[in-house]
PDB file of C-alpha atoms in Angstrom:
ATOM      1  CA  UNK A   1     -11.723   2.782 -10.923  1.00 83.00           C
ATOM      2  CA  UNK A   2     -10.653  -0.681  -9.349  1.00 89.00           C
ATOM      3  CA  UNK A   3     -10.808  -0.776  -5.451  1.00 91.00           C
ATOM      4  CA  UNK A   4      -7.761  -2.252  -4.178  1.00 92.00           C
ATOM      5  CA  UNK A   5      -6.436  -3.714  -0.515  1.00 94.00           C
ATOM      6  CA  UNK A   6      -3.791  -4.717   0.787  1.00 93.00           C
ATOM      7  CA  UNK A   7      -3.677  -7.476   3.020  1.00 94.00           C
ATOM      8  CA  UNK A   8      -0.001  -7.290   5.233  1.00 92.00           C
ATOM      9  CA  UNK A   9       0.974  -9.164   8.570  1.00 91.00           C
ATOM     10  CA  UNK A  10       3.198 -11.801   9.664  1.00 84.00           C
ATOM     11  CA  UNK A  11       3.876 -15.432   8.445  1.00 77.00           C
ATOM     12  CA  UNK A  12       1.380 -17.550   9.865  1.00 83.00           C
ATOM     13  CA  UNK A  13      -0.810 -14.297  10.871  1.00 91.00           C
ATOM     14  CA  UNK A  14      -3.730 -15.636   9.240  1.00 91.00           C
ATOM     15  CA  UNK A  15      -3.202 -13.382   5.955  1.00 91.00           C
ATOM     16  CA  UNK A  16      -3.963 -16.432   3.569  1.00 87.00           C
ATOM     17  CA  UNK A  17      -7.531 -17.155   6.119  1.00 91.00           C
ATOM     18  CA  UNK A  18      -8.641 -13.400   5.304  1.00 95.00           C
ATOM     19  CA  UNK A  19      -7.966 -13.986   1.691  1.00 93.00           C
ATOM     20  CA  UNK A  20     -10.100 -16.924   1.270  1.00 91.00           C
ATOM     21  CA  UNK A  21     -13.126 -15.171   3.590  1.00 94.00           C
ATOM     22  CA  UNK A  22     -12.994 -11.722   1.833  1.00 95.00           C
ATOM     23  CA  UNK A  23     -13.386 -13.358  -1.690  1.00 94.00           C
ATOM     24  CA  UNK A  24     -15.849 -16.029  -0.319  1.00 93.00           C
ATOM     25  CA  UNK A  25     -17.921 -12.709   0.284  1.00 96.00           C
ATOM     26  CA  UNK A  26     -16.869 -10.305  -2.504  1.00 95.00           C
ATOM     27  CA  UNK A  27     -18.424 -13.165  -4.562  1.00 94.00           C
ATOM     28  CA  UNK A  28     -21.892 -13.277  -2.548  1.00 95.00           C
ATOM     29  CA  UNK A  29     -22.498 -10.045  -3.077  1.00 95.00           C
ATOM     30  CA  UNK A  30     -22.031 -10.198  -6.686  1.00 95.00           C
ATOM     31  CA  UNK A  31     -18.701  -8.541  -7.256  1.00 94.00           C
ATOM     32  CA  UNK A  32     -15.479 -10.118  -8.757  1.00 94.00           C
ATOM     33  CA  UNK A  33     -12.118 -10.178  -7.262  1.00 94.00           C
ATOM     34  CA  UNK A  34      -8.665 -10.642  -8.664  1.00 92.00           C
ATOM     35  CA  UNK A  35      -5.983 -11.275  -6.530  1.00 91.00           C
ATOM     36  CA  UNK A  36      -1.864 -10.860  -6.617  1.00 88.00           C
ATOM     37  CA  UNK A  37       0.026 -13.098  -4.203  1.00 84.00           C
ATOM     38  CA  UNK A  38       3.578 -12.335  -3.260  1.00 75.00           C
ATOM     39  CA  UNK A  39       5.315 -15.482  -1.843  1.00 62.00           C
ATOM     40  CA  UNK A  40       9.210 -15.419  -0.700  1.00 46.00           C
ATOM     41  CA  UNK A  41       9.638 -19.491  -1.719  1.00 40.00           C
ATOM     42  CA  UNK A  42       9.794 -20.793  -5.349  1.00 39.00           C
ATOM     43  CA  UNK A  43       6.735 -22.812  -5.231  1.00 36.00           C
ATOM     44  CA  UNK A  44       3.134 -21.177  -4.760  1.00 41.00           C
ATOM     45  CA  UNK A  45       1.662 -23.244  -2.061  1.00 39.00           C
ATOM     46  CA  UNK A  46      -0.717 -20.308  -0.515  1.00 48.00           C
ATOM     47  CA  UNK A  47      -2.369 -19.414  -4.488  1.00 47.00           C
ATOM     48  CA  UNK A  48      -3.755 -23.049  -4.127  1.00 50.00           C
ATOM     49  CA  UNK A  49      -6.491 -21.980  -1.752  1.00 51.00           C
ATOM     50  CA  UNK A  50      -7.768 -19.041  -4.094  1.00 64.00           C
ATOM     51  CA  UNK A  51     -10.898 -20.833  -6.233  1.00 66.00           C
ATOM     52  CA  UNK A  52     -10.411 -21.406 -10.072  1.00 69.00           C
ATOM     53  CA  UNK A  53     -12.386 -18.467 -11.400  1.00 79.00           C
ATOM     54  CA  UNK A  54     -10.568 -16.035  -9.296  1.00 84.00           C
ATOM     55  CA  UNK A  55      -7.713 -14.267 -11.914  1.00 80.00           C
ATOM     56  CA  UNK A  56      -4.989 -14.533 -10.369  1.00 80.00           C
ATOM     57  CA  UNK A  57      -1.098 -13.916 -10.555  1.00 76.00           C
ATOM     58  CA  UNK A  58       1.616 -14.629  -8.483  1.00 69.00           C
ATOM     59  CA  UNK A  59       5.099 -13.524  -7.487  1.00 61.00           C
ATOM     60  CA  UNK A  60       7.439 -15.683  -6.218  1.00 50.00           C
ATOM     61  CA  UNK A  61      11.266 -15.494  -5.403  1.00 47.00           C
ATOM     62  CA  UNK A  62      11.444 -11.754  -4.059  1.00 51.00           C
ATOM     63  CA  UNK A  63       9.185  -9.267  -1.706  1.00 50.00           C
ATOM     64  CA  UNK A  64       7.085  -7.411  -3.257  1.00 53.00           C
ATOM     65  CA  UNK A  65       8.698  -3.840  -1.740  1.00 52.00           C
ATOM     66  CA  UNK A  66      11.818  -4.739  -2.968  1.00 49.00           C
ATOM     67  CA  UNK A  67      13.404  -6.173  -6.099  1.00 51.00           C
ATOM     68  CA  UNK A  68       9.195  -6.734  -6.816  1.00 53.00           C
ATOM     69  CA  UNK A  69       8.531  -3.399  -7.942  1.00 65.00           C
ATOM     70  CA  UNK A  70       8.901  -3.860 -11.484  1.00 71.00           C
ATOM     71  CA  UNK A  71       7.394  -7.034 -11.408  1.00 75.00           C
ATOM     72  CA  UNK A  72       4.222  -5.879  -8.987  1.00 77.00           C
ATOM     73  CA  UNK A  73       4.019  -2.986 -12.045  1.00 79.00           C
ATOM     74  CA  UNK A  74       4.088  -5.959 -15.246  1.00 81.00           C
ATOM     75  CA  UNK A  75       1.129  -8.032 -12.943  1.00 83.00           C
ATOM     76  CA  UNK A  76      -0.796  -4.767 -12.734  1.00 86.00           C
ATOM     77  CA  UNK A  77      -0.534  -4.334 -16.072  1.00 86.00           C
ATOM     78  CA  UNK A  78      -1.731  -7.953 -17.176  1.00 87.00           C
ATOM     79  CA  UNK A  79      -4.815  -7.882 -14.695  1.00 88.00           C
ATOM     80  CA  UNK A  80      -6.043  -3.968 -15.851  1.00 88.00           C
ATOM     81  CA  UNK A  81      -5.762  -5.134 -19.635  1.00 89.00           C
ATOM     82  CA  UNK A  82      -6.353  -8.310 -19.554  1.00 86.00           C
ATOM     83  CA  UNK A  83      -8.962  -9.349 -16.668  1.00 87.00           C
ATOM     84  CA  UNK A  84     -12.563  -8.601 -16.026  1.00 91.00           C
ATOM     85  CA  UNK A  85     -12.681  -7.934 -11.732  1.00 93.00           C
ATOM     86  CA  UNK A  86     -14.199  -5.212  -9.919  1.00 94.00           C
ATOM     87  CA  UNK A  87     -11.718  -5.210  -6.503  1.00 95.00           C
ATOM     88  CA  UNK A  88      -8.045  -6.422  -6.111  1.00 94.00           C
ATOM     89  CA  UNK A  89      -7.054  -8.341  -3.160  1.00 94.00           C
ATOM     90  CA  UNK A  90      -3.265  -8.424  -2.231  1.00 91.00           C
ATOM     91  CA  UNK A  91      -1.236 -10.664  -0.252  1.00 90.00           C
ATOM     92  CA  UNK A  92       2.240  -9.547   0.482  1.00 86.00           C
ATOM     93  CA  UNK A  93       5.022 -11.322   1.964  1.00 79.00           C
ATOM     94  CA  UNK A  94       5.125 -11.559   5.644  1.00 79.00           C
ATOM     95  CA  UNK A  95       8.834  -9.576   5.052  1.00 75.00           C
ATOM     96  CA  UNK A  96       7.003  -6.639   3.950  1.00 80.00           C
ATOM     97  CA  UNK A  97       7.078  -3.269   4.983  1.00 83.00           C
ATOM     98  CA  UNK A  98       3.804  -1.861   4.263  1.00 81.00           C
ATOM     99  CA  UNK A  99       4.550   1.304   2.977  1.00 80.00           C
ATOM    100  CA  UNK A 100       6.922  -0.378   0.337  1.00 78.00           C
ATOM    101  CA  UNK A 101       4.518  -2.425  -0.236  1.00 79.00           C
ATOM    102  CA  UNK A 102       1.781   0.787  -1.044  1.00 81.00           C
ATOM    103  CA  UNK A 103       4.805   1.985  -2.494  1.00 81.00           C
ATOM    104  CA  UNK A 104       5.201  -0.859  -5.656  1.00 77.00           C
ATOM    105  CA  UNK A 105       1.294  -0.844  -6.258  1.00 81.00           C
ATOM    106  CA  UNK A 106       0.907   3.283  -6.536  1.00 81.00           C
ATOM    107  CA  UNK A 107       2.488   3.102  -9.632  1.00 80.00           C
ATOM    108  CA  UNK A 108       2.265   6.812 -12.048  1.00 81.00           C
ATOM    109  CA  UNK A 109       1.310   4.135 -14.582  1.00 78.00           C
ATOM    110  CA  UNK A 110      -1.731   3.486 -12.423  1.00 79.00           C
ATOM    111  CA  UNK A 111      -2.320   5.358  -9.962  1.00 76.00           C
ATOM    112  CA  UNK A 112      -5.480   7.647 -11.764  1.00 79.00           C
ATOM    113  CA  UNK A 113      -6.774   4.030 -12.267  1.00 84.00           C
ATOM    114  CA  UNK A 114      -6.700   2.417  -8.911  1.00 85.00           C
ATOM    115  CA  UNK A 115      -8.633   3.241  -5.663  1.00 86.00           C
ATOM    116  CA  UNK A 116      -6.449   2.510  -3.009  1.00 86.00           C
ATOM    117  CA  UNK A 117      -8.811   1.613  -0.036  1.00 90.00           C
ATOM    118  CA  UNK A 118      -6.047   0.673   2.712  1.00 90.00           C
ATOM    119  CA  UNK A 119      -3.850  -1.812   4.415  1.00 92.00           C
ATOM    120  CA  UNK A 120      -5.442  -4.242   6.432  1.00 95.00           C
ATOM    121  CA  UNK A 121      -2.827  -5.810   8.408  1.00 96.00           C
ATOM    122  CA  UNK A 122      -3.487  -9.307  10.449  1.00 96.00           C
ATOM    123  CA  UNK A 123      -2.142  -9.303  13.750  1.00 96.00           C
ATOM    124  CA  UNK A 124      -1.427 -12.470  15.390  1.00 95.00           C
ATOM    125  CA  UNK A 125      -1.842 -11.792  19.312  1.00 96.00           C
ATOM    126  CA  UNK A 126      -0.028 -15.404  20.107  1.00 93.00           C
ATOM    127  CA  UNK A 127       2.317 -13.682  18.820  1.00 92.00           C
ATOM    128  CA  UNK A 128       2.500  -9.949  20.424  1.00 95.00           C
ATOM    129  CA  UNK A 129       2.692 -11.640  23.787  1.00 95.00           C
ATOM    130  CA  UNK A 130       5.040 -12.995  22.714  1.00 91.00           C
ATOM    131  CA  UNK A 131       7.019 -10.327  20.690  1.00 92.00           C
ATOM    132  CA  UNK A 132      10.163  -9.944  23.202  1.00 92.00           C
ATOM    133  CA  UNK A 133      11.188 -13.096  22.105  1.00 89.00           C
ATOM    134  CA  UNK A 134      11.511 -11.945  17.869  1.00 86.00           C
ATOM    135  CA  UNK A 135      15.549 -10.579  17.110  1.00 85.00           C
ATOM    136  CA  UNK A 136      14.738  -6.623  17.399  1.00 88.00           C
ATOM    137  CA  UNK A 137      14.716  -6.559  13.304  1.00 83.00           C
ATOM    138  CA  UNK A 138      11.859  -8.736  13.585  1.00 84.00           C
ATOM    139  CA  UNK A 139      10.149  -7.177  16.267  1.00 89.00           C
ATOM    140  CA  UNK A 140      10.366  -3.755  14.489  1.00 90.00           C
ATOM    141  CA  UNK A 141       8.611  -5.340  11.495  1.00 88.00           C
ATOM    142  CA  UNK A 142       5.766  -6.665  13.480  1.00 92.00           C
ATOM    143  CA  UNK A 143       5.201  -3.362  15.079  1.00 93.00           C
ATOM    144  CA  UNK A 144       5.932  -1.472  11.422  1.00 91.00           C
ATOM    145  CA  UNK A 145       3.208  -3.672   9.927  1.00 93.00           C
ATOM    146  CA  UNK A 146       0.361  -2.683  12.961  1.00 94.00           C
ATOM    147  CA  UNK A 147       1.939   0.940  12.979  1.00 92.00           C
ATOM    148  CA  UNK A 148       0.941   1.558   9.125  1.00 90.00           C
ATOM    149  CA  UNK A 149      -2.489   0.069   8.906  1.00 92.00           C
ATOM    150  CA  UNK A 150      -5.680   1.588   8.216  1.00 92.00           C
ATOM    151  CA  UNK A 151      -7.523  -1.796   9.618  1.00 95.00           C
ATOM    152  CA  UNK A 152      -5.911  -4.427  12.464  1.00 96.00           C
ATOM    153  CA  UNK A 153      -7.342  -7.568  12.474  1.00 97.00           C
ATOM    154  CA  UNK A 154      -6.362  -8.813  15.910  1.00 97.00           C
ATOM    155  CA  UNK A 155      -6.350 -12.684  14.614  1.00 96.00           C
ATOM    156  CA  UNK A 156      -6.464 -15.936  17.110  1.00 95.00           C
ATOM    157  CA  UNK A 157      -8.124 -14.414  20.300  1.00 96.00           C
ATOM    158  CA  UNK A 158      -9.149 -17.746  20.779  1.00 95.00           C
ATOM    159  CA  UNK A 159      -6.086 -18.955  21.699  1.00 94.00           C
ATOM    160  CA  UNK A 160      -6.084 -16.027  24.658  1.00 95.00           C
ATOM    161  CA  UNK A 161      -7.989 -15.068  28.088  1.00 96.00           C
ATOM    162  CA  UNK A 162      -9.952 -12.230  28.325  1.00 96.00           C
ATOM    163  CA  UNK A 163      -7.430 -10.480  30.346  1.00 97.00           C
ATOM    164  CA  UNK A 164      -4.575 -11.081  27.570  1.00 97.00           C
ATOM    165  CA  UNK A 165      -7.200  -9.884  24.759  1.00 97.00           C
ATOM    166  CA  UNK A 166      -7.971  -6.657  26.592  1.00 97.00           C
ATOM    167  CA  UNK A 167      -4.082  -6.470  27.016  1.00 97.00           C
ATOM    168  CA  UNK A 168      -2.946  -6.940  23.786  1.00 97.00           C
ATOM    169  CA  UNK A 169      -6.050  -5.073  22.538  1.00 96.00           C
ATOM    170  CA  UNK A 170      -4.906  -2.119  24.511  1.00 97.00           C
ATOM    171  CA  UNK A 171      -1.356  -2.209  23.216  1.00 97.00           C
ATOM    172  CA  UNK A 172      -2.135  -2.159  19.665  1.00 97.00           C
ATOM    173  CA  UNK A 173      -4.134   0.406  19.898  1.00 95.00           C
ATOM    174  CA  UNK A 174      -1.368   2.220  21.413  1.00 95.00           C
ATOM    175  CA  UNK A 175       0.731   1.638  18.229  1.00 94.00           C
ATOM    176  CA  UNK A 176      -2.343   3.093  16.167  1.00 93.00           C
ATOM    177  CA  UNK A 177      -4.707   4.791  17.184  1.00 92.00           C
ATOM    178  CA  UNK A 178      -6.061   5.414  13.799  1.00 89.00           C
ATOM    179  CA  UNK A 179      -6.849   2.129  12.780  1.00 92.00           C
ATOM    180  CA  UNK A 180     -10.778   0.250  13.779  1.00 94.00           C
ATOM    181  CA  UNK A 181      -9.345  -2.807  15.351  1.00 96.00           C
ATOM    182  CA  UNK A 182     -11.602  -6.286  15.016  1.00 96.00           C
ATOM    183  CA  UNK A 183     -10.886  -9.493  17.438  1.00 97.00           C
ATOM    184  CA  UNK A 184     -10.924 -12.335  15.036  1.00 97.00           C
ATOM    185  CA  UNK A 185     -10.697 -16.455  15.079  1.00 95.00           C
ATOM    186  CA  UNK A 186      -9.306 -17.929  11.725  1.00 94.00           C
ATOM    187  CA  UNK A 187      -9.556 -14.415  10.245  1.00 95.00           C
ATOM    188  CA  UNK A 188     -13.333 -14.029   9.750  1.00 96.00           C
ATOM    189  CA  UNK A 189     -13.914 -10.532   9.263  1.00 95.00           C
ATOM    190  CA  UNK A 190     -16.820  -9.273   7.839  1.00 95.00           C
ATOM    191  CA  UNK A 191     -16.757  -7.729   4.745  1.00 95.00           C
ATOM    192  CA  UNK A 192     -18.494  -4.450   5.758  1.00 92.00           C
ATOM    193  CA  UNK A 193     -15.850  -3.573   7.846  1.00 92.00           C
ATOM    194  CA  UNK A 194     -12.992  -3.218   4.822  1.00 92.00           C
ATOM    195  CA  UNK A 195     -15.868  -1.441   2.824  1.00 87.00           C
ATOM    196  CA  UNK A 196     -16.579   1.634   5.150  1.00 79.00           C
ATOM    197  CA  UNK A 197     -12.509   2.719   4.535  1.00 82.00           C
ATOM    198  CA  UNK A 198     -13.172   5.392   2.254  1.00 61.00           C
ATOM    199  CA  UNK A 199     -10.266   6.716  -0.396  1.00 41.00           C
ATOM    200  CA  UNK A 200     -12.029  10.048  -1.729  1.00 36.00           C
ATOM    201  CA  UNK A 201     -10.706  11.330  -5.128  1.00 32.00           C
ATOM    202  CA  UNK A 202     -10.542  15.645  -5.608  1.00 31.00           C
ATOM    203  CA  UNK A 203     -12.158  16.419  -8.590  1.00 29.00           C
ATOM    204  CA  UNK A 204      -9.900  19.212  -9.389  1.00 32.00           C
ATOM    205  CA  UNK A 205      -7.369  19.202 -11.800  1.00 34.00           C
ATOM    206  CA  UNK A 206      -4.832  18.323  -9.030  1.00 33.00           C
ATOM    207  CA  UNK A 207      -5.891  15.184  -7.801  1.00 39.00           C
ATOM    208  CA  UNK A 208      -5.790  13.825  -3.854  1.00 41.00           C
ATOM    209  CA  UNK A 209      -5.963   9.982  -2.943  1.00 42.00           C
ATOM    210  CA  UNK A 210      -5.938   9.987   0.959  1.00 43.00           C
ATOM    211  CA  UNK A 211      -6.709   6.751   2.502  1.00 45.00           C
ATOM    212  CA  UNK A 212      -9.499   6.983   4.763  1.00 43.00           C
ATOM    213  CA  UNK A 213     -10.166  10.593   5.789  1.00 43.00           C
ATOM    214  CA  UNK A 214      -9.407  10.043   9.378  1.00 44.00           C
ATOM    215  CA  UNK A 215      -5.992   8.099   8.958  1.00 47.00           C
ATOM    216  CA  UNK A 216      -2.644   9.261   8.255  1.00 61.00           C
ATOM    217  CA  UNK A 217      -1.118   7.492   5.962  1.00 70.00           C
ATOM    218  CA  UNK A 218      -1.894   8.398   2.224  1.00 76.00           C
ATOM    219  CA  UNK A 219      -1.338   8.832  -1.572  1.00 79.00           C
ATOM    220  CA  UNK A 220      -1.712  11.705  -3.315  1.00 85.00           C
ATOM    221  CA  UNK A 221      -1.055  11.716  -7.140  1.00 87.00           C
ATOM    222  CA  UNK A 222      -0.220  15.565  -8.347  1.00 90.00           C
ATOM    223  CA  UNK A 223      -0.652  16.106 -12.039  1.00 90.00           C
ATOM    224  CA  UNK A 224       1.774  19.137 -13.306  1.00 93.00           C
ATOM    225  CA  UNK A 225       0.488  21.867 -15.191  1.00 91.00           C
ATOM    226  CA  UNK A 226       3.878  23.528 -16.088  1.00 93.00           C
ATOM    227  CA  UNK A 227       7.712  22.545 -16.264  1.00 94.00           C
ATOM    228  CA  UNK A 228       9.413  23.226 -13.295  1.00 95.00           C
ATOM    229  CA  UNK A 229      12.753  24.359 -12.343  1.00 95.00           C
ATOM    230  CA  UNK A 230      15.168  20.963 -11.485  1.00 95.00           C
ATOM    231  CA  UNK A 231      17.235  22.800  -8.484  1.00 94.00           C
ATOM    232  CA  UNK A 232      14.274  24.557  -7.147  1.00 95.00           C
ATOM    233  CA  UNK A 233      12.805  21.240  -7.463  1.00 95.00           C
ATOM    234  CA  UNK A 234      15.393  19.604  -5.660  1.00 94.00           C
ATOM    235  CA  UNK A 235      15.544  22.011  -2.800  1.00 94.00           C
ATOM    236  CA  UNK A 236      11.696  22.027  -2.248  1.00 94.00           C
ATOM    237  CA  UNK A 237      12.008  17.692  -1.872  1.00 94.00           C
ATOM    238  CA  UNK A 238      15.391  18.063   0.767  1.00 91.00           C
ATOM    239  CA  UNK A 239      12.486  20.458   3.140  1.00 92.00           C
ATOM    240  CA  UNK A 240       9.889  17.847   3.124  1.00 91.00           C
ATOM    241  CA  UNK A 241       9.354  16.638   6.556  1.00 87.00           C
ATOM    242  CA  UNK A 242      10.172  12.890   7.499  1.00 82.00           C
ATOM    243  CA  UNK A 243       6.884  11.497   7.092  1.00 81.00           C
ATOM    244  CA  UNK A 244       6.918  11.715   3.405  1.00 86.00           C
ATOM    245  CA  UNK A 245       8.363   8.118   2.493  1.00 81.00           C
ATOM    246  CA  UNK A 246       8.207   7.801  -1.060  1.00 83.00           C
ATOM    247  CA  UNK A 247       7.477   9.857  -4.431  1.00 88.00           C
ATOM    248  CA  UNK A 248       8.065   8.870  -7.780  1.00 87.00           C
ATOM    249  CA  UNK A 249       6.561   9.529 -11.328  1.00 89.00           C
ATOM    250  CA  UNK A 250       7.390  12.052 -14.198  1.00 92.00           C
ATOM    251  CA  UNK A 251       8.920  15.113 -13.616  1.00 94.00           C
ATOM    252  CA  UNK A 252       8.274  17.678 -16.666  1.00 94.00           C
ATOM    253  CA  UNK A 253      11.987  19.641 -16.298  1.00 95.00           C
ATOM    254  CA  UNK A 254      12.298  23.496 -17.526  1.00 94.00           C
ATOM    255  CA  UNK A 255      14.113  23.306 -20.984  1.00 93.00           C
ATOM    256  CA  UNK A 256      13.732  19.537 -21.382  1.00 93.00           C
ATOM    257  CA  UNK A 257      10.762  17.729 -23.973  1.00 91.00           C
ATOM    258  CA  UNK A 258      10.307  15.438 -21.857  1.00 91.00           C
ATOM    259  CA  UNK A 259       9.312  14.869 -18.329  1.00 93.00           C
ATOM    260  CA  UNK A 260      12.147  12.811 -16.169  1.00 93.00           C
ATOM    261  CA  UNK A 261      11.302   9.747 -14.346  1.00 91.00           C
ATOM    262  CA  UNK A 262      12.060  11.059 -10.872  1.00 92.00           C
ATOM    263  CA  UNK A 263      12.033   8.649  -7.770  1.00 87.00           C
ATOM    264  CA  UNK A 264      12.622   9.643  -3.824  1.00 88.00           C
ATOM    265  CA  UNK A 265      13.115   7.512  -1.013  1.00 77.00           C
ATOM    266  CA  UNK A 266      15.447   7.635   1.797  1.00 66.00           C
ATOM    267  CA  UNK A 267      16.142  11.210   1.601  1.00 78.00           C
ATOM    268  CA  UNK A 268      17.803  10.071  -1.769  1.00 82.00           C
ATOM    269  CA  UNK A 269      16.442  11.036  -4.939  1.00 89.00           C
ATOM    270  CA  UNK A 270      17.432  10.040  -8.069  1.00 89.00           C
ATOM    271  CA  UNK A 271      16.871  11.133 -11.834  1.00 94.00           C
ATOM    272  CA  UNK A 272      16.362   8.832 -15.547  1.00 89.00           C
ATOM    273  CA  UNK A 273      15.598  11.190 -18.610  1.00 88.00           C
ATOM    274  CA  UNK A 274      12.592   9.387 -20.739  1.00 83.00           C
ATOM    275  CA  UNK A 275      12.911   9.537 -24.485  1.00 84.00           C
ATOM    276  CA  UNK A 276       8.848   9.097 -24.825  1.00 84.00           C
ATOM    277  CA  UNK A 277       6.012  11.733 -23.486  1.00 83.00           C
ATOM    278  CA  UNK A 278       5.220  10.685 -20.384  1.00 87.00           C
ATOM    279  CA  UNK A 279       1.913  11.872 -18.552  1.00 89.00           C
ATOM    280  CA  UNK A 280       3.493  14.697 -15.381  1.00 92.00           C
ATOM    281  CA  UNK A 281       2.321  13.005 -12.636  1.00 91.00           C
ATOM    282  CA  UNK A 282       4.102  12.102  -9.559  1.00 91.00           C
ATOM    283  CA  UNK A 283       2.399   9.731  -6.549  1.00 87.00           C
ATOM    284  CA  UNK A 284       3.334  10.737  -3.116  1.00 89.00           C
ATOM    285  CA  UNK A 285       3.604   8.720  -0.256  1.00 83.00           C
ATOM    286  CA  UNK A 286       3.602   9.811   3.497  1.00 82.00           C
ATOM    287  CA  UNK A 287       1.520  10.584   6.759  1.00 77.00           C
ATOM    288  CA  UNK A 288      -1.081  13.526   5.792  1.00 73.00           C
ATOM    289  CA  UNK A 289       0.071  14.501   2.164  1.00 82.00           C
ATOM    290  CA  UNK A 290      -2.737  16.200   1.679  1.00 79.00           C
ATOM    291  CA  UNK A 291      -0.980  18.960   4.123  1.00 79.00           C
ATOM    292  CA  UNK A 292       1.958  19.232   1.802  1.00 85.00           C
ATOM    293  CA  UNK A 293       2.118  22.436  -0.314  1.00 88.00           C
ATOM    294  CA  UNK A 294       3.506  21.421  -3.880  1.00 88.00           C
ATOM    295  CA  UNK A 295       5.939  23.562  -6.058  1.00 83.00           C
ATOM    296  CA  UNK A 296       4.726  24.831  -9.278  1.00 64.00           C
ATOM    297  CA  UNK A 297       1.045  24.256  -8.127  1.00 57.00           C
ATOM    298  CA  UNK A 298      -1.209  27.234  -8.927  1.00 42.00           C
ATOM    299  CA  UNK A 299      -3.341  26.205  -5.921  1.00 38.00           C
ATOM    300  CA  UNK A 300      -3.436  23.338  -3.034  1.00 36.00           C
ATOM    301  CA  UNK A 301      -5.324  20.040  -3.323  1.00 41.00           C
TER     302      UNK A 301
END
């Protein structure tokens, strides 16, 4: 099982600073990292700071929770088959939404081989003083990317006073309340302090991936044991609650050899027979799935 992170925030947060630290200390202790970069611009100017021996692989032209998925899915791929590396380190795009981002690495392809530890998000707090000033689109981003995390690194307090830390300290923690927060210069955070979040796997059949007992967002990959009914299916998805922002995986479909590829997001859900036998699993994405009763199981996670 390789331990993965993902490391979201703003351009200029200080994203590329954490990278550089955490592997800088992955490294003393003995373990290897990999790391994906995602990079909106056609030439891959941040990847330059990652050392030599560090595998690496890069995608550039397109966010990573967007037209990226299929691409995020091939780099997966080439690092789980074809690298040696003990925890993956991922730098999005400072355009993406974190839980598209969770969304393109929690693959069905994956997802029983990955250990999703959480999203550590770098906040700049030049920047939240500042945040009035951003086009509301912007703004909403910002906020999205502190809302989601599991860890806020509150980035260039040494640019602030004390009063305007303990401000801005007190209105992120507003945002999310769930999250450890950690004042940082040039990024520096210790390496202890992405350890201790804690993605526990069930060991029943059915299994449960929940980021960090005491947060709320989480994975949960749900193996079926039997086909289920397609409209039954479809009504039980249209009662989810809100917080449930993404599923997809392999549906296996009453009177059908195969399971469907089935993919939600939106509200919207959408259907693509496979003509191969694809393992039933589904990965769902949301605020406490571990709550969430699933149809056709013959008991809860």
């Amino acid at each position: 099982m390789k331990d993965i992170y993902l490391l979201s925030g703003f351009l200029g947060s200080g994203k590329t600073s954490l990278l550089s630290h955490l592997i800088e200390q992955l490294k003393a202790e003995g373990l290897k990292p990999a790391v994906i970069m995602n990079e909106l611009g056609k030439l891959p100017f941040d990847s330059k700071s990652v050392d030599e021996d560090v595998p690496i692989k890069e995608m550039l032209e397109g966010c990573i929770c967007c037209t990226g998925a299929e691409k995020m899915e091939a780099q997966l791929q080439m690092l789980l088959e074809g690298e040696e590396f003990d925890v993956l380190l991922i730098e999005t795009t400072g355009a993406a939404h974190p839980v598209e981002a969770m969304d393109a690495v929690l693959s069905p392809y994956f997802a029983s081989r990955l250990n999703m530890k959480g999203i550590i998000t770098v906040a700049d707090c030049k920047r939240w003083i500042d945040r009035d000033k951003m086009t509301p689109q912007t703004r909403m981003l910002f906020m999205e990317q502190i809302k989601h995390a599991h860890l806020i690194v509150a980035n260039k307090v040494d640019l602030l006073s004390d009063n305007e830390i303990a401000l801005v300290t007190l209105q992120i923690q507003g945002l999310n309340n769930h999250a450890p927060i950690i004042q940082t210069s040039n990024a520096k955070l210790p390496l202890k302090m992405i350890t201790n979040l804690e993605a526990t796997y069930s060991s029943q059949e059915i299994q449960q991936a929940a980021i960090g007992k005491q947060l709320s967002l989480s994975s949960r990959l749900h193996t079926f044991t039997e086909p289920v009914n397609k409209d039954e299916f479809e009504k039980w998805v249209k009662e989810l609650p809100d917080t449930i922002y993404r599923m997809k995986g392999y549906v296996p479909l009453k009177g059908h050899k195969n399971p469907f590829l089935f993919q939600y997001a939106y509200g919207m859900v959408q259907w693509l027979p496979e003509y191969i036998k694809m393992n039933p699993q589904i990965v769902i994405i949301g605020d406490q799935v571990e709550s969430i009763a699933i149809i056709g199981s013959a008991q809860n996670d």
